[in-house]
mmCIF file of C-alpha atoms in Angstrom:
data_model
loop_
_atom_site.group_PDB
_atom_site.id
_atom_site.type_symbol
_atom_site.label_atom_id
_atom_site.label_comp_id
_atom_site.label_asym_id
_atom_site.label_seq_id
_atom_site.Cartn_x
_atom_site.Cartn_y
_atom_site.Cartn_z
ATOM 1 C CA MET K 677 37.775 12.780 51.743
ATOM 2 C CA SER K 678 41.155 11.927 50.236
ATOM 3 C CA GLY K 679 43.772 14.510 51.215
ATOM 4 C CA LEU K 680 41.869 15.949 54.149
ATOM 5 C CA ASP K 681 41.432 15.043 57.786
ATOM 6 C CA GLY K 682 39.237 16.692 60.389
ATOM 7 C CA ASP K 683 35.961 18.578 59.939
ATOM 8 C CA ILE K 684 35.068 19.606 56.400
ATOM 9 C CA THR K 685 34.256 23.206 57.242
ATOM 10 C CA ASP K 686 33.533 24.830 53.862
ATOM 11 C CA PHE K 687 33.165 24.284 50.126
ATOM 12 C CA ASN K 688 33.822 26.967 47.445
ATOM 13 C CA TRP K 689 32.988 26.096 43.870
ATOM 14 C CA SER K 690 34.506 27.859 40.858
ATOM 15 C CA GLN K 691 35.327 27.117 37.206
ATOM 16 C CA ASP K 692 38.595 25.558 38.152
ATOM 17 C CA GLY K 693 37.034 23.008 40.469
ATOM 18 C CA MET K 694 35.904 22.609 44.064
ATOM 19 C CA TRP K 695 37.865 24.133 46.890
ATOM 20 C CA VAL K 696 37.392 22.256 50.215
ATOM 21 C CA ALA K 697 38.444 23.521 53.656
ATOM 22 C CA SER K 698 39.304 21.427 56.682
ATOM 23 C CA SER K 699 39.750 22.124 60.378
ATOM 24 C CA THR K 700 43.151 20.312 60.534
ATOM 25 C CA SER K 701 44.516 19.763 56.968
ATOM 26 C CA GLY K 702 44.254 23.095 55.213
ATOM 27 C CA VAL K 703 42.595 23.352 51.789
ATOM 28 C CA ILE K 704 42.580 21.154 48.729
ATOM 29 C CA ARG K 705 41.411 22.056 45.238
ATOM 30 C CA LEU K 706 39.669 19.289 43.270
ATOM 31 C CA ASP K 707 39.756 19.550 39.517
ATOM 32 C CA THR K 708 36.684 19.070 37.370
ATOM 33 C CA GLY K 709 37.308 15.353 37.551
ATOM 34 C CA ASP K 710 37.175 15.508 41.366
ATOM 35 C CA SER K 711 40.904 14.574 41.662
ATOM 36 C CA VAL K 712 43.172 16.534 44.012
ATOM 37 C CA ALA K 713 44.894 19.223 41.949
ATOM 38 C CA ASN K 714 46.449 21.396 44.720
ATOM 39 C CA THR K 715 46.998 21.297 48.470
ATOM 40 C CA TYR K 716 47.401 24.436 50.569
ATOM 41 C CA THR K 717 48.724 24.256 54.120
ATOM 42 C CA ARG K 718 51.243 26.061 56.433
ATOM 43 C CA ARG K 719 53.974 24.482 54.363
ATOM 44 C CA ASN K 720 53.287 26.677 51.412
ATOM 45 C CA GLY K 721 52.397 29.894 53.091
ATOM 46 C CA MET K 722 49.101 29.705 54.914
ATOM 47 C CA LEU K 723 48.838 30.835 58.507
ATOM 48 C CA SER K 724 47.165 27.708 59.732
ATOM 49 C CA ASP K 725 45.908 24.272 58.723
ATOM 50 C CA ALA K 726 42.669 25.028 60.540
ATOM 51 C CA VAL K 727 40.514 26.800 57.898
ATOM 52 C CA ASN K 728 36.939 28.010 58.615
ATOM 53 C CA ASP K 729 35.805 29.695 55.473
ATOM 54 C CA ILE K 730 36.768 30.332 51.812
ATOM 55 C CA MET K 731 35.613 33.330 49.784
ATOM 56 C CA THR K 732 36.400 34.300 46.181
ATOM 57 C CA ASP K 733 36.324 38.028 45.320
ATOM 58 C CA ARG K 734 35.353 39.678 42.013
ATOM 59 C CA GLU K 735 38.931 39.529 40.728
ATOM 60 C CA GLY K 736 39.222 35.785 41.292
ATOM 61 C CA ASN K 737 41.452 36.094 44.458
ATOM 62 C CA ARG K 738 40.708 33.634 47.215
ATOM 63 C CA TRP K 739 40.415 34.556 50.865
ATOM 64 C CA PHE K 740 40.829 32.029 53.699
ATOM 65 C CA ALA K 741 39.560 32.525 57.257
ATOM 66 C CA GLN K 742 41.769 30.545 59.593
ATOM 67 C CA SER K 743 42.777 29.962 63.178
ATOM 68 C CA GLY K 744 45.626 32.484 63.120
ATOM 69 C CA GLY K 745 44.255 35.147 60.748
ATOM 70 C CA ALA K 746 43.194 35.639 57.201
ATOM 71 C CA SER K 747 45.118 34.794 54.022
ATOM 72 C CA LYS K 748 44.717 36.093 50.414
ATOM 73 C CA LEU K 749 45.798 33.921 47.514
ATOM 74 C CA ARG K 750 46.030 36.077 44.430
ATOM 75 C CA ALA K 751 44.470 34.701 41.253
ATOM 76 C CA ASN K 752 47.566 35.405 39.129
ATOM 77 C CA PHE K 753 50.317 34.757 41.701
ATOM 78 C CA ASP K 754 50.698 31.567 43.699
ATOM 79 C CA ALA K 755 51.666 33.198 47.007
ATOM 80 C CA PHE K 756 49.759 34.294 50.153
ATOM 81 C CA GLN K 757 49.316 37.680 51.696
ATOM 82 C CA ASN K 758 48.556 37.191 55.386
ATOM 83 C CA PHE K 759 46.651 39.382 57.896
ATOM 84 C CA THR K 760 47.147 38.579 61.591
ATOM 85 C CA ALA K 761 46.486 39.679 65.168
ATOM 86 C CA GLU K 762 50.203 39.864 65.863
ATOM 87 C CA SER K 763 52.323 43.019 66.150
ATOM 88 C CA GLN K 764 55.783 42.825 64.579
ATOM 89 C CA VAL K 765 57.440 46.048 65.710
ATOM 90 C CA GLY K 766 54.886 47.521 68.134
ATOM 91 C CA GLU K 767 52.317 48.621 65.609
ATOM 92 C CA THR K 768 48.585 47.988 66.213
ATOM 93 C CA PRO K 769 47.721 44.539 64.816
ATOM 94 C CA LEU K 770 45.347 44.476 61.877
ATOM 95 C CA LEU K 771 43.014 41.987 63.488
ATOM 96 C CA PRO K 772 41.525 42.031 67.073
ATOM 97 C CA ALA K 773 41.763 38.235 67.503
ATOM 98 C CA ALA K 774 43.556 35.356 65.840
ATOM 99 C CA GLN K 775 40.487 33.166 65.383
ATOM 100 C CA VAL K 776 38.968 34.335 62.095
ATOM 101 C CA THR K 777 35.636 32.877 60.999
ATOM 102 C CA SER K 778 34.759 34.802 57.822
ATOM 103 C CA VAL K 779 36.062 37.227 55.245
ATOM 104 C CA ILE K 780 34.022 39.494 52.881
ATOM 105 C CA PRO K 781 35.947 41.480 50.302
ATOM 106 C CA ALA K 782 34.520 44.968 49.721
ATOM 107 C CA ARG K 783 32.383 45.313 46.638
ATOM 108 C CA ALA K 784 33.162 47.546 43.693
ATOM 109 C CA GLY K 785 32.531 51.230 44.435
ATOM 110 C CA ASP K 786 32.625 50.775 48.162
ATOM 111 C CA ARG K 787 33.074 54.280 49.714
ATOM 112 C CA THR K 788 34.150 53.170 53.124
ATOM 113 C CA GLY K 789 37.841 52.628 52.158
ATOM 114 C CA CYS K 790 37.659 48.983 53.299
ATOM 115 C CA THR K 791 39.472 46.413 51.172
ATOM 116 C CA VAL K 792 37.985 43.552 53.160
ATOM 117 C CA TRP K 793 35.756 42.957 56.188
ATOM 118 C CA VAL K 794 37.064 40.220 58.611
ATOM 119 C CA GLY K 795 34.979 38.528 61.283
ATOM 120 C CA THR K 796 36.913 37.366 64.331
ATOM 121 C CA PHE K 797 36.248 36.094 67.840
ATOM 122 C CA GLY K 798 37.241 39.567 69.050
ATOM 123 C CA GLY K 799 35.215 41.822 66.774
ATOM 124 C CA LEU K 800 34.677 42.943 63.198
ATOM 125 C CA ALA K 801 37.668 44.452 61.408
ATOM 126 C CA CYS K 802 37.685 46.687 58.352
ATOM 127 C CA ILE K 803 41.143 46.514 56.622
ATOM 128 C CA THR K 804 41.603 49.624 54.591
ATOM 129 C CA ASP K 805 43.316 50.431 51.344
ATOM 130 C CA SER K 806 46.211 51.973 53.234
ATOM 131 C CA GLY K 807 46.901 48.795 55.191
ATOM 132 C CA THR K 808 45.385 49.922 58.516
ATOM 133 C CA SER K 809 42.295 48.669 60.156
ATOM 134 C CA LYS K 810 39.265 49.771 62.196
ATOM 135 C CA VAL K 811 37.722 47.366 64.671
ATOM 136 C CA TYR K 812 34.148 47.293 65.884
ATOM 137 C CA LEU K 813 32.959 45.577 69.059
ATOM 138 C CA ASP K 814 29.698 44.968 71.011
ATOM 139 C CA GLU K 815 30.186 48.393 72.616
ATOM 140 C CA ASN K 816 29.865 49.850 69.084
ATOM 141 C CA GLY K 817 26.434 48.252 68.506
ATOM 142 C CA LEU K 818 27.333 44.678 67.532
ATOM 143 C CA ARG K 819 25.206 42.019 69.261
ATOM 144 C CA HIS K 820 28.444 40.349 70.448
ATOM 145 C CA SER K 821 32.154 40.643 69.720
ATOM 146 C CA GLN K 822 32.385 37.041 68.738
ATOM 147 C CA ILE K 823 31.619 37.080 64.990
ATOM 148 C CA ASN K 824 30.715 33.678 63.630
ATOM 149 C CA ALA K 825 29.741 34.532 60.022
ATOM 150 C CA ILE K 826 29.308 37.396 57.536
ATOM 151 C CA THR K 827 27.479 37.681 54.254
ATOM 152 C CA ARG K 828 26.465 40.498 51.915
ATOM 153 C CA ASP K 829 23.014 40.815 50.360
ATOM 154 C CA ALA K 830 22.064 41.772 46.796
ATOM 155 C CA VAL K 831 21.919 45.540 47.585
ATOM 156 C CA GLY K 832 25.261 45.666 49.395
ATOM 157 C CA ARG K 833 24.340 45.505 53.070
ATOM 158 C CA LEU K 834 26.383 43.235 55.470
ATOM 159 C CA TRP K 835 24.670 40.614 57.567
ATOM 160 C CA ILE K 836 26.618 39.442 60.573
ATOM 161 C CA GLY K 837 25.984 36.371 62.707
ATOM 162 C CA THR K 838 27.259 36.715 66.254
ATOM 163 C CA TYR K 839 27.287 34.581 69.429
ATOM 164 C CA GLU K 840 24.304 36.622 70.629
ATOM 165 C CA GLY K 841 22.257 37.611 67.569
ATOM 166 C CA ILE K 842 22.159 39.233 64.113
ATOM 167 C CA ASN K 843 23.480 42.588 62.942
ATOM 168 C CA GLY K 844 22.821 44.374 59.735
ATOM 169 C CA VAL K 845 25.219 47.054 58.470
ATOM 170 C CA ARG K 846 23.980 49.602 55.964
ATOM 171 C CA MET K 847 26.654 51.043 53.674
ATOM 172 C CA PRO K 848 26.405 54.482 52.061
ATOM 173 C CA GLY K 849 24.028 54.407 49.119
ATOM 174 C CA THR K 850 22.253 51.171 50.103
ATOM 175 C CA PRO K 851 18.614 50.839 51.134
ATOM 176 C CA ARG K 852 17.606 51.207 54.835
ATOM 177 C CA LEU K 853 17.692 48.144 56.995
ATOM 178 C CA PRO K 854 14.521 46.293 57.925
ATOM 179 C CA ARG K 855 12.842 47.666 61.024
ATOM 180 C CA PRO K 856 15.334 46.639 63.765
ATOM 181 C CA PRO K 857 14.621 46.794 67.492
ATOM 182 C CA GLU K 858 17.923 48.537 68.070
ATOM 183 C CA ARG K 859 19.886 51.021 65.938
ATOM 184 C CA SER K 860 23.359 52.518 66.263
ATOM 185 C CA ARG K 861 25.836 54.251 63.957
ATOM 186 C CA LEU K 862 29.497 53.499 63.246
ATOM 187 C CA SER K 863 31.975 56.012 61.834
ATOM 188 C CA LEU K 864 34.450 54.920 59.274
ATOM 189 C CA GLY K 865 36.823 57.565 57.936
ATOM 190 C CA GLY K 866 34.106 60.164 58.427
ATOM 191 C CA ILE K 867 31.460 58.001 56.786
ATOM 192 C CA ALA K 868 28.421 56.984 58.925
ATOM 193 C CA LEU K 869 27.268 53.382 58.735
ATOM 194 C CA GLU K 870 23.900 52.371 60.152
ATOM 195 C CA VAL K 871 23.853 49.241 62.320
ATOM 196 C CA GLY K 872 20.694 47.296 63.229
ATOM 197 C CA GLY K 873 20.448 44.563 65.899
ATOM 198 C CA TYR K 874 18.056 41.615 65.650
ATOM 199 C CA ARG K 875 17.306 38.710 68.014
ATOM 200 C CA ARG K 876 19.513 37.204 70.681
ATOM 201 C CA THR K 877 20.102 33.785 69.127
ATOM 202 C CA THR K 878 23.541 32.272 68.559
ATOM 203 C CA ILE K 879 24.102 32.400 64.771
ATOM 204 C CA LEU K 880 26.547 29.848 63.259
ATOM 205 C CA SER K 881 26.558 30.789 59.541
ATOM 206 C CA ALA K 882 25.332 33.394 57.117
ATOM 207 C CA LYS K 883 24.633 32.769 53.476
ATOM 208 C CA THR K 884 23.212 34.733 50.545
ATOM 209 C CA ILE K 885 21.364 32.266 48.331
ATOM 210 C CA GLU K 886 19.246 32.435 45.226
ATOM 211 C CA MET K 887 15.792 31.062 46.296
ATOM 212 C CA PRO K 888 13.380 29.801 43.528
ATOM 213 C CA PHE K 889 10.450 32.144 43.060
ATOM 214 C CA ASP K 890 7.884 29.484 42.129
ATOM 215 C CA GLU K 891 7.721 25.802 41.266
ATOM 216 C CA THR K 892 8.779 26.354 37.692
ATOM 217 C CA LEU K 893 12.254 27.111 39.095
ATOM 218 C CA ARG K 894 12.893 29.383 36.148
ATOM 219 C CA ARG K 895 13.907 32.432 38.185
ATOM 220 C CA GLY K 896 15.170 33.041 41.636
ATOM 221 C CA VAL K 897 15.301 35.790 44.314
ATOM 222 C CA GLU K 898 18.392 36.518 46.308
ATOM 223 C CA THR K 899 17.815 35.880 49.972
ATOM 224 C CA VAL K 900 19.826 35.851 53.262
ATOM 225 C CA TRP K 901 19.846 32.783 55.441
ATOM 226 C CA LEU K 902 21.195 32.761 59.057
ATOM 227 C CA PRO K 903 21.109 29.325 60.716
ATOM 228 C CA GLY K 904 21.779 29.086 64.394
ATOM 229 C CA TYR K 905 20.545 27.771 67.790
ATOM 230 C CA ARG K 906 17.068 26.211 67.265
ATOM 231 C CA SER K 907 16.222 28.785 64.562
ATOM 232 C CA ILE K 908 16.914 29.400 60.890
ATOM 233 C CA TYR K 909 16.231 33.014 59.915
ATOM 234 C CA LEU K 910 15.374 33.915 56.379
ATOM 235 C CA LEU K 911 15.425 37.539 55.108
ATOM 236 C CA LEU K 912 13.135 37.762 52.142
ATOM 237 C CA ASP K 913 12.289 41.254 50.688
ATOM 238 C CA ASP K 914 13.280 42.745 54.005
ATOM 239 C CA GLN K 915 10.840 40.559 55.927
ATOM 240 C CA TRP K 916 12.011 38.024 58.517
ATOM 241 C CA PHE K 917 10.772 34.370 58.460
ATOM 242 C CA THR K 918 11.837 31.794 61.029
ATOM 243 C CA PHE K 919 11.999 28.006 60.717
ATOM 244 C CA ARG K 920 12.419 25.856 63.852
ATOM 245 C CA ALA K 921 10.835 22.935 65.607
ATOM 246 C CA THR K 922 7.347 24.113 64.604
ATOM 247 C CA SER K 923 8.502 23.657 60.902
ATOM 248 C CA GLY K 924 9.586 20.010 61.357
ATOM 249 C CA LEU K 925 13.182 20.613 62.415
ATOM 250 C CA PRO K 926 14.848 19.051 65.527
ATOM 251 C CA ALA K 927 15.423 21.355 68.468
ATOM 252 C CA THR K 928 19.197 21.690 68.051
ATOM 253 C CA TYR K 929 21.866 23.808 66.404
ATOM 254 C CA TYR K 930 21.572 24.282 62.638
ATOM 255 C CA HIS K 931 24.998 24.702 60.905
ATOM 256 C CA THR K 932 24.257 25.364 57.248
ATOM 257 C CA VAL K 933 21.640 25.375 54.428
ATOM 258 C CA ALA K 934 21.718 24.909 50.708
ATOM 259 C CA PHE K 935 19.237 24.504 47.849
ATOM 260 C CA ASP K 936 19.351 21.568 45.399
ATOM 261 C CA ASP K 937 18.383 21.663 41.712
ATOM 262 C CA ASN K 938 14.823 20.714 42.556
ATOM 263 C CA GLY K 939 14.308 23.712 44.800
ATOM 264 C CA ARG K 940 14.454 21.809 48.039
ATOM 265 C CA LEU K 941 16.302 23.293 51.024
ATOM 266 C CA TRP K 942 18.857 21.085 52.800
ATOM 267 C CA VAL K 943 19.633 21.724 56.446
ATOM 268 C CA GLY K 944 22.704 20.472 58.267
ATOM 269 C CA THR K 945 22.409 20.075 62.032
ATOM 270 C CA ARG K 946 24.995 19.746 64.767
ATOM 271 C CA ASP K 947 23.865 16.397 66.235
ATOM 272 C CA ASP K 948 20.758 15.123 64.316
ATOM 273 C CA GLY K 949 21.944 14.608 60.743
ATOM 274 C CA LEU K 950 20.605 16.064 57.566
ATOM 275 C CA TYR K 951 17.116 17.473 56.864
ATOM 276 C CA ARG K 952 15.466 18.571 53.636
ATOM 277 C CA SER K 953 12.235 20.379 52.734
ATOM 278 C CA ARG K 954 9.498 17.978 51.680
ATOM 279 C CA GLU K 955 8.770 20.031 48.549
ATOM 280 C CA PRO K 956 10.362 22.919 46.680
ATOM 281 C CA LEU K 957 10.766 25.820 49.142
ATOM 282 C CA THR K 958 9.847 28.781 46.934
ATOM 283 C CA VAL K 959 9.135 32.454 47.572
ATOM 284 C CA GLU K 960 5.499 31.952 46.600
ATOM 285 C CA ARG K 961 5.184 28.950 48.918
ATOM 286 C CA VAL K 962 6.743 30.686 51.989
ATOM 287 C CA LEU K 963 4.421 33.687 51.591
ATOM 288 C CA GLN K 964 1.462 31.284 51.657
ATOM 289 C CA MET K 965 2.496 29.242 54.677
ATOM 290 C CA GLU K 966 0.631 29.259 57.965
ATOM 291 C CA SER K 967 2.576 31.452 60.403
ATOM 292 C CA ARG K 968 2.352 33.582 63.513
ATOM 293 C CA SER K 969 3.922 36.844 64.499
ATOM 294 C CA MET K 970 7.179 36.759 66.526
ATOM 295 C CA PRO K 971 7.612 39.626 68.947
ATOM 296 C CA VAL K 972 10.963 41.484 69.205
ATOM 297 C CA SER K 973 11.517 40.104 72.702
ATOM 298 C CA LEU K 974 9.900 37.920 75.340
ATOM 299 C CA GLY K 975 7.297 39.288 77.622
ATOM 300 C CA PRO K 976 4.326 41.552 76.826
ATOM 301 C CA ARG K 977 3.694 41.680 73.097
ATOM 302 C CA GLY K 978 4.854 44.860 71.425
ATOM 303 C CA ARG K 979 6.784 45.305 68.214
ATOM 304 C CA VAL K 980 6.894 42.458 65.778
ATOM 305 C CA PHE K 981 10.226 41.045 64.565
ATOM 306 C CA GLY K 982 8.809 38.778 61.807
ATOM 307 C CA VAL K 983 6.895 35.534 61.510
ATOM 308 C CA GLU K 984 7.419 31.956 62.554
ATOM 309 C CA ILE K 985 6.427 29.245 60.061
ATOM 310 C CA LEU K 986 3.981 26.700 61.556
ATOM 311 C CA GLU K 987 3.791 24.105 58.736
ATOM 312 C CA ASP K 988 5.645 20.788 58.696
ATOM 313 C CA VAL K 989 8.209 21.844 56.083
ATOM 314 C CA PHE K 990 11.186 19.563 56.722
ATOM 315 C CA GLU K 991 11.862 15.830 57.026
ATOM 316 C CA PRO K 992 15.018 13.924 58.040
ATOM 317 C CA ILE K 993 16.923 12.308 55.112
ATOM 318 C CA TRP K 994 20.200 11.200 56.695
ATOM 319 C CA ARG K 995 19.871 10.535 60.384
ATOM 320 C CA ASP K 996 21.827 7.185 60.148
ATOM 321 C CA ALA K 997 24.938 8.884 58.682
ATOM 322 C CA PRO K 998 28.324 7.710 60.082
ATOM 323 C CA VAL K 999 28.324 11.002 62.016
ATOM 324 C CA ALA K 1000 25.287 13.180 62.794
ATOM 325 C CA GLN K 1001 27.232 16.484 62.735
ATOM 326 C CA ILE K 1002 26.845 18.170 59.351
ATOM 327 C CA GLU K 1003 29.264 21.056 58.976
ATOM 328 C CA SER K 1004 28.801 22.258 55.361
ATOM 329 C CA ILE K 1005 26.684 21.697 52.221
ATOM 330 C CA VAL K 1006 27.070 22.883 48.621
ATOM 331 C CA ASN K 1007 25.298 22.155 45.375
ATOM 332 C CA ASP K 1008 27.845 21.451 42.596
ATOM 333 C CA ALA K 1009 26.162 20.977 39.181
ATOM 334 C CA GLY K 1010 23.292 19.017 40.732
ATOM 335 C CA GLU K 1011 25.387 16.988 43.156
ATOM 336 C CA MET K 1012 25.024 17.830 46.864
ATOM 337 C CA TRP K 1013 28.385 17.787 48.758
ATOM 338 C CA VAL K 1014 28.056 17.317 52.475
ATOM 339 C CA GLY K 1015 30.907 17.963 54.899
ATOM 340 C CA THR K 1016 31.209 16.171 58.281
ATOM 341 C CA PRO K 1017 33.928 15.675 60.916
ATOM 342 C CA GLN K 1018 34.789 12.372 59.050
ATOM 343 C CA GLY K 1019 35.119 13.866 55.598
#
């Protein structure tokens, strides 16, 4: 892609065009004609040119997860506010680690006092309104302190993909978490947050996506997707569904997923190119698919985690690509943008 080198790590679409992140060249904004309108790098205030994730908050501000920390670009002021793991005069750093993978701004009415949740390779940080932070680690109930991705579902719960599994975080006033095998509680300014732990799979990304309800594609249901090592987890109406080799996917790492305008789900893999569902993957269709129960853990069968889909859902569509590693996918007005290490 013109203007960027290295892996294309993320896409973020908005009314002013497409924002594209790179592992070595910062961020560019493409205007509605797909021409480069702006370039953002260390030269104009970012912490790093290695950008992992882009998020837009409800006020139109953009947040960038980088190798070096997190940056906020205000919607009405072309300057960055940076959050790092460095101490300037002996104070406790805001972040527990410099490698930041994901940023989720707090939603309206959040009672925790958090301005933003930041996922790092050293834990989960809540940056508060007062400019301090609270850090949570595996010893606090997280599956692992290496946070690879964060998303928020339609009812306000956080879903965290870690190096060793999935965590759900229930905020005050939100519905209970699905039946998890492990529960713990975090305290944030005197407010108790419920944490649930699921699976032990490495999770590489976390996305909240509107999934078509039926083949008419007239309405959708907001769902949570967590791709990772040899499994893609779908949380639909608080029930877990798993897609893997038994669903027609290769036995490898899955980096990302996205729906096209025809209701088909695209899957980007680490080393086997691009896959897509053979037909629209709808809520009605998933509920009808052949499946089997998945136990919470290996060994004697006990509690059930969810179900594994046993139908041949996916087919390869781009295995002869210049590079087989698919980093990111986004649907922009019917066009599917695919990011790879070569652009």
